[in-house]
CSV table of C-alpha atoms in Angstrom, one decimal:
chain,number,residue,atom,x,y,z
J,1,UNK,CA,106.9,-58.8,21.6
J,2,UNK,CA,109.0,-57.3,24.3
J,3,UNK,CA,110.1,-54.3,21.8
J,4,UNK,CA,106.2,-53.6,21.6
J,5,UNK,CA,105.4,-53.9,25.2
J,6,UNK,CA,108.5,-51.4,25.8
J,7,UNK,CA,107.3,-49.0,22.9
J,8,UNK,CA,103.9,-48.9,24.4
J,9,UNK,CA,105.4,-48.0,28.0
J,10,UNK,CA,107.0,-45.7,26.7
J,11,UNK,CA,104.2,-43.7,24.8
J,12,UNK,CA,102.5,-44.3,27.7
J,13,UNK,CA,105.2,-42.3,30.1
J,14,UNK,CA,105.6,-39.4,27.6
J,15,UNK,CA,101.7,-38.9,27.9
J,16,UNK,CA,101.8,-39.1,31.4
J,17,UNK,CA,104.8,-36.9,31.8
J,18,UNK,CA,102.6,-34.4,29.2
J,19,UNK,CA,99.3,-34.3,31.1
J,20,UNK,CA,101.1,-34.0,34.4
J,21,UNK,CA,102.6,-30.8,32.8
J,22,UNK,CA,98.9,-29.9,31.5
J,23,UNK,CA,97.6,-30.7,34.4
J,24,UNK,CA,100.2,-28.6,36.9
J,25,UNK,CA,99.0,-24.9,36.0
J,26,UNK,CA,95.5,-25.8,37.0
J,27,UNK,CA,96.2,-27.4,40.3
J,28,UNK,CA,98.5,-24.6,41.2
J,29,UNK,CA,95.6,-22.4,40.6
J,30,UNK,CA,93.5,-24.6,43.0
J,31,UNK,CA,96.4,-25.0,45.6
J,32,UNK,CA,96.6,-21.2,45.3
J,33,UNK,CA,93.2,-20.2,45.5
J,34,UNK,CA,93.0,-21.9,49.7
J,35,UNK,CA,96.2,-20.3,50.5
J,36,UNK,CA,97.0,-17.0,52.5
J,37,UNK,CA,97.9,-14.2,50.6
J,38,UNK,CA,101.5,-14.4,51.8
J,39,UNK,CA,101.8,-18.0,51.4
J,40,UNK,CA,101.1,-18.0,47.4
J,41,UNK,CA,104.5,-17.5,46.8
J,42,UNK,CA,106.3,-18.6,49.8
J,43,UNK,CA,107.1,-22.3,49.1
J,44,UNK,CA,107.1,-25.2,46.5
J,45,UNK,CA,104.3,-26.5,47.7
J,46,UNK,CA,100.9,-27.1,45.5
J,47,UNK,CA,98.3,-26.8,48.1
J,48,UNK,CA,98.2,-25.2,51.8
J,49,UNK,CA,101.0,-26.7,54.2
J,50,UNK,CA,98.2,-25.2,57.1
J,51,UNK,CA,95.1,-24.9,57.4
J,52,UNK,CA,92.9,-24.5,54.0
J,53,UNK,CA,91.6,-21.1,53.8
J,54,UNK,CA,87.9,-21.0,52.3
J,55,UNK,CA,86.6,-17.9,53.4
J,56,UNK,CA,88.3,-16.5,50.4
J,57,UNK,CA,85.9,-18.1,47.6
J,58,UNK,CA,82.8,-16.6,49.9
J,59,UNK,CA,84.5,-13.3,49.8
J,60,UNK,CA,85.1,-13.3,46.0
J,61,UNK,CA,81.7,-14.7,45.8
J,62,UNK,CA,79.8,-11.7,47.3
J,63,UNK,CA,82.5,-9.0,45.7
J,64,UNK,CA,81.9,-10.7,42.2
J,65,UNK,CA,77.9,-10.6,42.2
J,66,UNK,CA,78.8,-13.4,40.9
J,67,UNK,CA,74.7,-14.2,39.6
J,68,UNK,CA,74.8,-10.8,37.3
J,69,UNK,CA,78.4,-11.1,35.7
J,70,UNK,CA,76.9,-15.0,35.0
J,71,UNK,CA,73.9,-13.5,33.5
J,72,UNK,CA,75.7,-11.5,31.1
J,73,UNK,CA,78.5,-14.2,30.0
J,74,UNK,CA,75.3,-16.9,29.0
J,75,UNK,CA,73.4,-14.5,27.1
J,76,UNK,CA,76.7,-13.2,25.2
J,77,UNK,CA,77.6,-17.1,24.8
J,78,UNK,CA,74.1,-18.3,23.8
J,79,UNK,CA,73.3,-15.8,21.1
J,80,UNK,CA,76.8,-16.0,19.9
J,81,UNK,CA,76.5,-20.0,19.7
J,82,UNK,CA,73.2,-19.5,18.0
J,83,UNK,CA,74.0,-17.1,15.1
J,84,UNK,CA,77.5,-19.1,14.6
J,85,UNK,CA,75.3,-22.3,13.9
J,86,UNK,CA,72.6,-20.4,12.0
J,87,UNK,CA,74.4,-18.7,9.4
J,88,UNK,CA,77.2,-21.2,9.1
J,89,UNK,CA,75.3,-24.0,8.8
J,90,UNK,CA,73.7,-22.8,5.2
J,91,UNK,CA,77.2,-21.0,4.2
J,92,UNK,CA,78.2,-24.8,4.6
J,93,UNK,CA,75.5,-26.4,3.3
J,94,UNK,CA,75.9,-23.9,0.2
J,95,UNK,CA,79.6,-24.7,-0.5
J,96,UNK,CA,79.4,-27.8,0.0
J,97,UNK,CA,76.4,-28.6,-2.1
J,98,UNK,CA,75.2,-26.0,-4.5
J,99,UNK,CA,77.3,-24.7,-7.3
J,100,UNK,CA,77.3,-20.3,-7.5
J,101,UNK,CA,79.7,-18.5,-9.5
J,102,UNK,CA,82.9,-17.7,-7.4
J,103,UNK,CA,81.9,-20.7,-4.8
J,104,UNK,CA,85.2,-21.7,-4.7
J,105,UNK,CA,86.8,-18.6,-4.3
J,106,UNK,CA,84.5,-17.3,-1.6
J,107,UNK,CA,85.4,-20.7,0.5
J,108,UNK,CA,88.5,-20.0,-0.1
J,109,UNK,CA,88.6,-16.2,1.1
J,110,UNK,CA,87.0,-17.4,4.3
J,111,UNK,CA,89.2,-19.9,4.6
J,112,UNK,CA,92.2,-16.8,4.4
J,113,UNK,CA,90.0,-15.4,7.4
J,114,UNK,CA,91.9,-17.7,9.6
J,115,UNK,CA,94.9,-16.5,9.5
J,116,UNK,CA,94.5,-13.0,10.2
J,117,UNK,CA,94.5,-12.3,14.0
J,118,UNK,CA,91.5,-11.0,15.8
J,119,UNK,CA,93.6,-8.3,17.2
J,120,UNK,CA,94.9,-6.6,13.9
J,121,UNK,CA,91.2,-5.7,13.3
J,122,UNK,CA,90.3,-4.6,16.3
J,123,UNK,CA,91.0,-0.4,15.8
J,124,UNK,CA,88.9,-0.6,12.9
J,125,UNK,CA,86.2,-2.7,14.5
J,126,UNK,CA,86.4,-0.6,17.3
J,127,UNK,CA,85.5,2.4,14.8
J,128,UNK,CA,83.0,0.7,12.5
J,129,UNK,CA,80.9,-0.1,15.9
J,130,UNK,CA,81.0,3.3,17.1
J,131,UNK,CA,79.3,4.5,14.3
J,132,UNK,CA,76.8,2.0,14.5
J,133,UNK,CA,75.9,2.7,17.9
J,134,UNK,CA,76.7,-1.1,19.4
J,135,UNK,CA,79.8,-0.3,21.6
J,136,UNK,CA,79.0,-0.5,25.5
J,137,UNK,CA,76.4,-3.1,24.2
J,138,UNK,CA,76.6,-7.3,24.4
J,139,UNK,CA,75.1,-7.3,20.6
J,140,UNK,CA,78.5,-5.0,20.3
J,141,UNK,CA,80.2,-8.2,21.5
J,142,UNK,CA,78.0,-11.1,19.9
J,143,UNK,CA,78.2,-9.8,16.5
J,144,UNK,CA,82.0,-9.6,16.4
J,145,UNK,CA,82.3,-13.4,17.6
J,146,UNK,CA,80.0,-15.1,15.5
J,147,UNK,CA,81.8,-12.9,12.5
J,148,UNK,CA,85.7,-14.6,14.3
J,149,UNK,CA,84.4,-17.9,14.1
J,150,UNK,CA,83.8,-18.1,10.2
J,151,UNK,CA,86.7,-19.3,9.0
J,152,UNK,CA,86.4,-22.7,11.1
J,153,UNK,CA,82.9,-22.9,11.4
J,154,UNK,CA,82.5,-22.6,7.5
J,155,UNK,CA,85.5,-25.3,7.0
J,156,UNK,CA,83.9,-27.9,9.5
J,157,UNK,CA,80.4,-27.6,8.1
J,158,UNK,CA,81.4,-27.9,4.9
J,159,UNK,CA,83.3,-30.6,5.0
J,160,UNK,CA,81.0,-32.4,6.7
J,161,UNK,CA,77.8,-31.9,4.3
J,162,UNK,CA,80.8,-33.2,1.6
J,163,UNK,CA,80.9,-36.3,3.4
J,164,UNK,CA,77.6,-37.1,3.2
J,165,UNK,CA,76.3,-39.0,0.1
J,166,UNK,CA,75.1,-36.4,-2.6
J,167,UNK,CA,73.0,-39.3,-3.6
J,168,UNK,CA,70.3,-37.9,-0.7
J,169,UNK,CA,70.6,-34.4,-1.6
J,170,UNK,CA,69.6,-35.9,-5.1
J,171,UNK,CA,66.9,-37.8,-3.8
J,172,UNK,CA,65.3,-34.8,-1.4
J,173,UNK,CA,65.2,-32.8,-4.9
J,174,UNK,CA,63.3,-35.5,-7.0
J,175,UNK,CA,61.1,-35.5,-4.3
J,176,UNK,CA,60.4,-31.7,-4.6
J,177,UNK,CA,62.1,-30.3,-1.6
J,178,UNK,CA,63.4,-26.8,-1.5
J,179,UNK,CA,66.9,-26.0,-0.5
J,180,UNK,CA,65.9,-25.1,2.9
J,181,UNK,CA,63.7,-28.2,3.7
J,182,UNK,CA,66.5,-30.0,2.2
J,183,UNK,CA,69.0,-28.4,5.0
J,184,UNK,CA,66.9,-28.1,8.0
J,185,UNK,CA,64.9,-31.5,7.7
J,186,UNK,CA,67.7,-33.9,6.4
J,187,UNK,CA,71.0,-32.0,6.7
J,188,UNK,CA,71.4,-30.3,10.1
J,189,UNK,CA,69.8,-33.3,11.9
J,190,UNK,CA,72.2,-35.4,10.3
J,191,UNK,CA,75.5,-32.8,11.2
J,192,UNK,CA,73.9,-32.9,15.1
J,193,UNK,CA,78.0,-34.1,16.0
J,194,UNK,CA,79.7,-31.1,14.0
J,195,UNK,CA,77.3,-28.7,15.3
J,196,UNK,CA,78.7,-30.2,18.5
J,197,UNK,CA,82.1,-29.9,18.1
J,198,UNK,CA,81.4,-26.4,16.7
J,199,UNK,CA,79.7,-25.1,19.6
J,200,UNK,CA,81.8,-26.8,22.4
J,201,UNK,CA,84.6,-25.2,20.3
J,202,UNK,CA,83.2,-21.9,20.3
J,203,UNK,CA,81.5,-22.0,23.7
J,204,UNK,CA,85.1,-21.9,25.1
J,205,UNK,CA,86.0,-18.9,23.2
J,206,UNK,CA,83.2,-16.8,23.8
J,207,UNK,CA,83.1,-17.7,27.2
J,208,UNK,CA,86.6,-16.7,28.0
J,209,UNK,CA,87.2,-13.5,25.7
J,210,UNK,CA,88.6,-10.6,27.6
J,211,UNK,CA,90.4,-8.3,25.3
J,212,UNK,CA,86.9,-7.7,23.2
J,213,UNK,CA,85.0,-7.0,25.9
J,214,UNK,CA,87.8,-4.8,27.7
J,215,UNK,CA,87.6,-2.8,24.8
J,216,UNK,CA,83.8,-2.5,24.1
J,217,UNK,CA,82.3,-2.7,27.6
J,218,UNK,CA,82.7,0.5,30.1
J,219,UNK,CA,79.5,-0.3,31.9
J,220,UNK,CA,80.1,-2.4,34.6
J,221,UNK,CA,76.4,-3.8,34.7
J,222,UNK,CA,77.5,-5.6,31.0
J,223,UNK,CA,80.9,-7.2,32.2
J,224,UNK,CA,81.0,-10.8,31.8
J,225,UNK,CA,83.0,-13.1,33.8
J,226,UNK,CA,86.4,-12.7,32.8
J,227,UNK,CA,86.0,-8.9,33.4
J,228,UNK,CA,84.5,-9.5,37.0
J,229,UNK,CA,87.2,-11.4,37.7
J,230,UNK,CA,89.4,-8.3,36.8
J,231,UNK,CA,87.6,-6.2,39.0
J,232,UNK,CA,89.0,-8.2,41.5
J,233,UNK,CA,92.6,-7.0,41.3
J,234,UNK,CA,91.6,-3.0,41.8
J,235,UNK,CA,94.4,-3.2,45.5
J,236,UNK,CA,97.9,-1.7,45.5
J,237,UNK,CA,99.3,-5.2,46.7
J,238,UNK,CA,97.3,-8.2,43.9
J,239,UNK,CA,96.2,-11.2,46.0
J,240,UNK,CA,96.8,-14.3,44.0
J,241,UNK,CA,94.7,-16.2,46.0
J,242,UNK,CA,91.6,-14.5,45.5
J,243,UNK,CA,92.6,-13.5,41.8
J,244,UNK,CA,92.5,-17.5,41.8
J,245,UNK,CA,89.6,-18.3,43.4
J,246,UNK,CA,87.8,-15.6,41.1
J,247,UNK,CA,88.9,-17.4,37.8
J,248,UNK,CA,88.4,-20.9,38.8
J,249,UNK,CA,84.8,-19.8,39.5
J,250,UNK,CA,84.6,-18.4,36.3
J,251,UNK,CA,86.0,-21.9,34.2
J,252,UNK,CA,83.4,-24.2,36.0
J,253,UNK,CA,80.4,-23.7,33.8
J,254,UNK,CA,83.1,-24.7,31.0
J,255,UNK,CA,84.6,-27.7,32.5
J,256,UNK,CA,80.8,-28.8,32.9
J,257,UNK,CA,79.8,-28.0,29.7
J,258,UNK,CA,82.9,-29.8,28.1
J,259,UNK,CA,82.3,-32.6,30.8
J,260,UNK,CA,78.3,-33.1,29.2
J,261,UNK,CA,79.1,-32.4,25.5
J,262,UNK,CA,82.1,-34.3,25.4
J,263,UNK,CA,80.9,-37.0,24.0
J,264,UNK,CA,78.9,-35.3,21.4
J,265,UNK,CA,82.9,-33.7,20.5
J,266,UNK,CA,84.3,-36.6,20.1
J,267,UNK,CA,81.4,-37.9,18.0
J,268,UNK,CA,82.0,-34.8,15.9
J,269,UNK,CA,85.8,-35.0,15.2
J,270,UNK,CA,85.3,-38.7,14.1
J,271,UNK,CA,82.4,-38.4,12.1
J,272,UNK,CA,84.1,-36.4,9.8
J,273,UNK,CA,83.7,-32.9,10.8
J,274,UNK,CA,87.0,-32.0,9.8
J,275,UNK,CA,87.7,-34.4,6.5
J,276,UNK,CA,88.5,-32.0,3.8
């Protein structure tokens, strides 16, 4: 009994040790973002030893335009969020439940996807859109991202039609109902927690990405976030604090979107979104 209670206490320090680590990068941001300038890096402590400067989140708020750059990062985000669970729900649905020549190799070759990095392909992506006209453009940016989340999206969907009886695909059939009654009326209402996990997963990354739209943007006017929170460090001497402030404004919409759909995320994972 006592060798349990001490083996518990102890998985419970090591997690508390870990999250306080987690935890640490964020708060410094925080305790960062109310200092002066010259106090950033002047101590060990994590938030002001004086007074709390807040003028510094009203002044990034006005040199942000803060409204615009928000603008542009939700309609990149929701359009990306809606073709990811679009097409990939019926690549899923198709591995996992109808049988095409080559089904198994095709899952497969997406499944290779995920291990080639995003930025090996980014010269010849780069290329293939100027040619087609999209760079300097958010479709530019939305078609690349719903293309980088495939591989996962792919795996998770079809792994989680698998889990579901084939007995009611069998049924659906009998009854006469084509393959895309079948998906949209039975399936996709019953995978409402993977398409959860999927787009909490892939609302962080689309949210967040700055190298792709570094490298496709040169328009102000079509910056997201991240960008506009570069645009902040244009001085000779960089001000942490309002470099800071600038990107802690730019991760709320994600910690409340994780906040509301975590739930839903959890539901996801173990409901068998990821069972192979």
């Amino acid at each position: 009994m006592k060798r349990g209670i001490s083996a518990k206490m102890i998985s419970y320090a090591i997690l508390l040790l870990w999250s306080a680590i987690c935890v640490y990068p964020l708060l410094w941001m925080i305790g960062a973002s109310f200092k002066e300038p010259s106090e950033v890096f002047a101590g060990y402590a994590l938030f002001p030893t004086g007074a709390w400067n807040w003028h510094t989140y009203v002044d990034v708020w006005d040199r942000m335009h803060f409204f615009r750059y928000f603008v542009n990062s939700v309609n990149v985000t929701f359009w990306t969020l809606v073709g990811i669970n679009l097409f990939y729900t019926m690549a899923g649905f198709a591995f996992a439940k109808l049988r095409f020549p080559g089904s198994a190799f095709w899952f497969y070759i997406f499944l290779a996807m995920m291990f080639v990095p995003g930025i090996t392909i980014m010269i010849p992506l780069y290329l293939t859109e100027n040619e087609l006209h999209l760079l300097n453009t958010h479709l530019g940016l939305i078609l690349p991202l719903v293309n980088g989340s495939a591989p996962l999206a792919v795996f998770l969907f079809r792994n989680y039609f698998r889990s579901i009886p084939h007995e009611i695909y069998e049924s659906v059939r009998l009854d006469g109902a084509g393959i895309f009654r079948t998906l949209f009326r039975i399936y996709i209402p019953l995978a409402l927690p993977a398409m959860a996990t999927i787009t909490i997963t892939n609302f962080l990354g689309s949210w967040n990405s700055l190298v792709l739209p570094m490298v496709m943007l040169n328009d102000s006017k079509l910056f997201t976030l991240p960008l506009a929170v570069l645009l902040l460090d244009s001085g000779v001497f960089r001000q942490w604090n309002v470099l800071m402030a600038g990107a802690l404004i730019s991760i709320v919409p994600v910690v409340l979107a994780f906040l509301f759909f975590q739930k839903y995320y959890i539901q996801g994972l173990s409901a068998g979104a990821i069972k192979s």
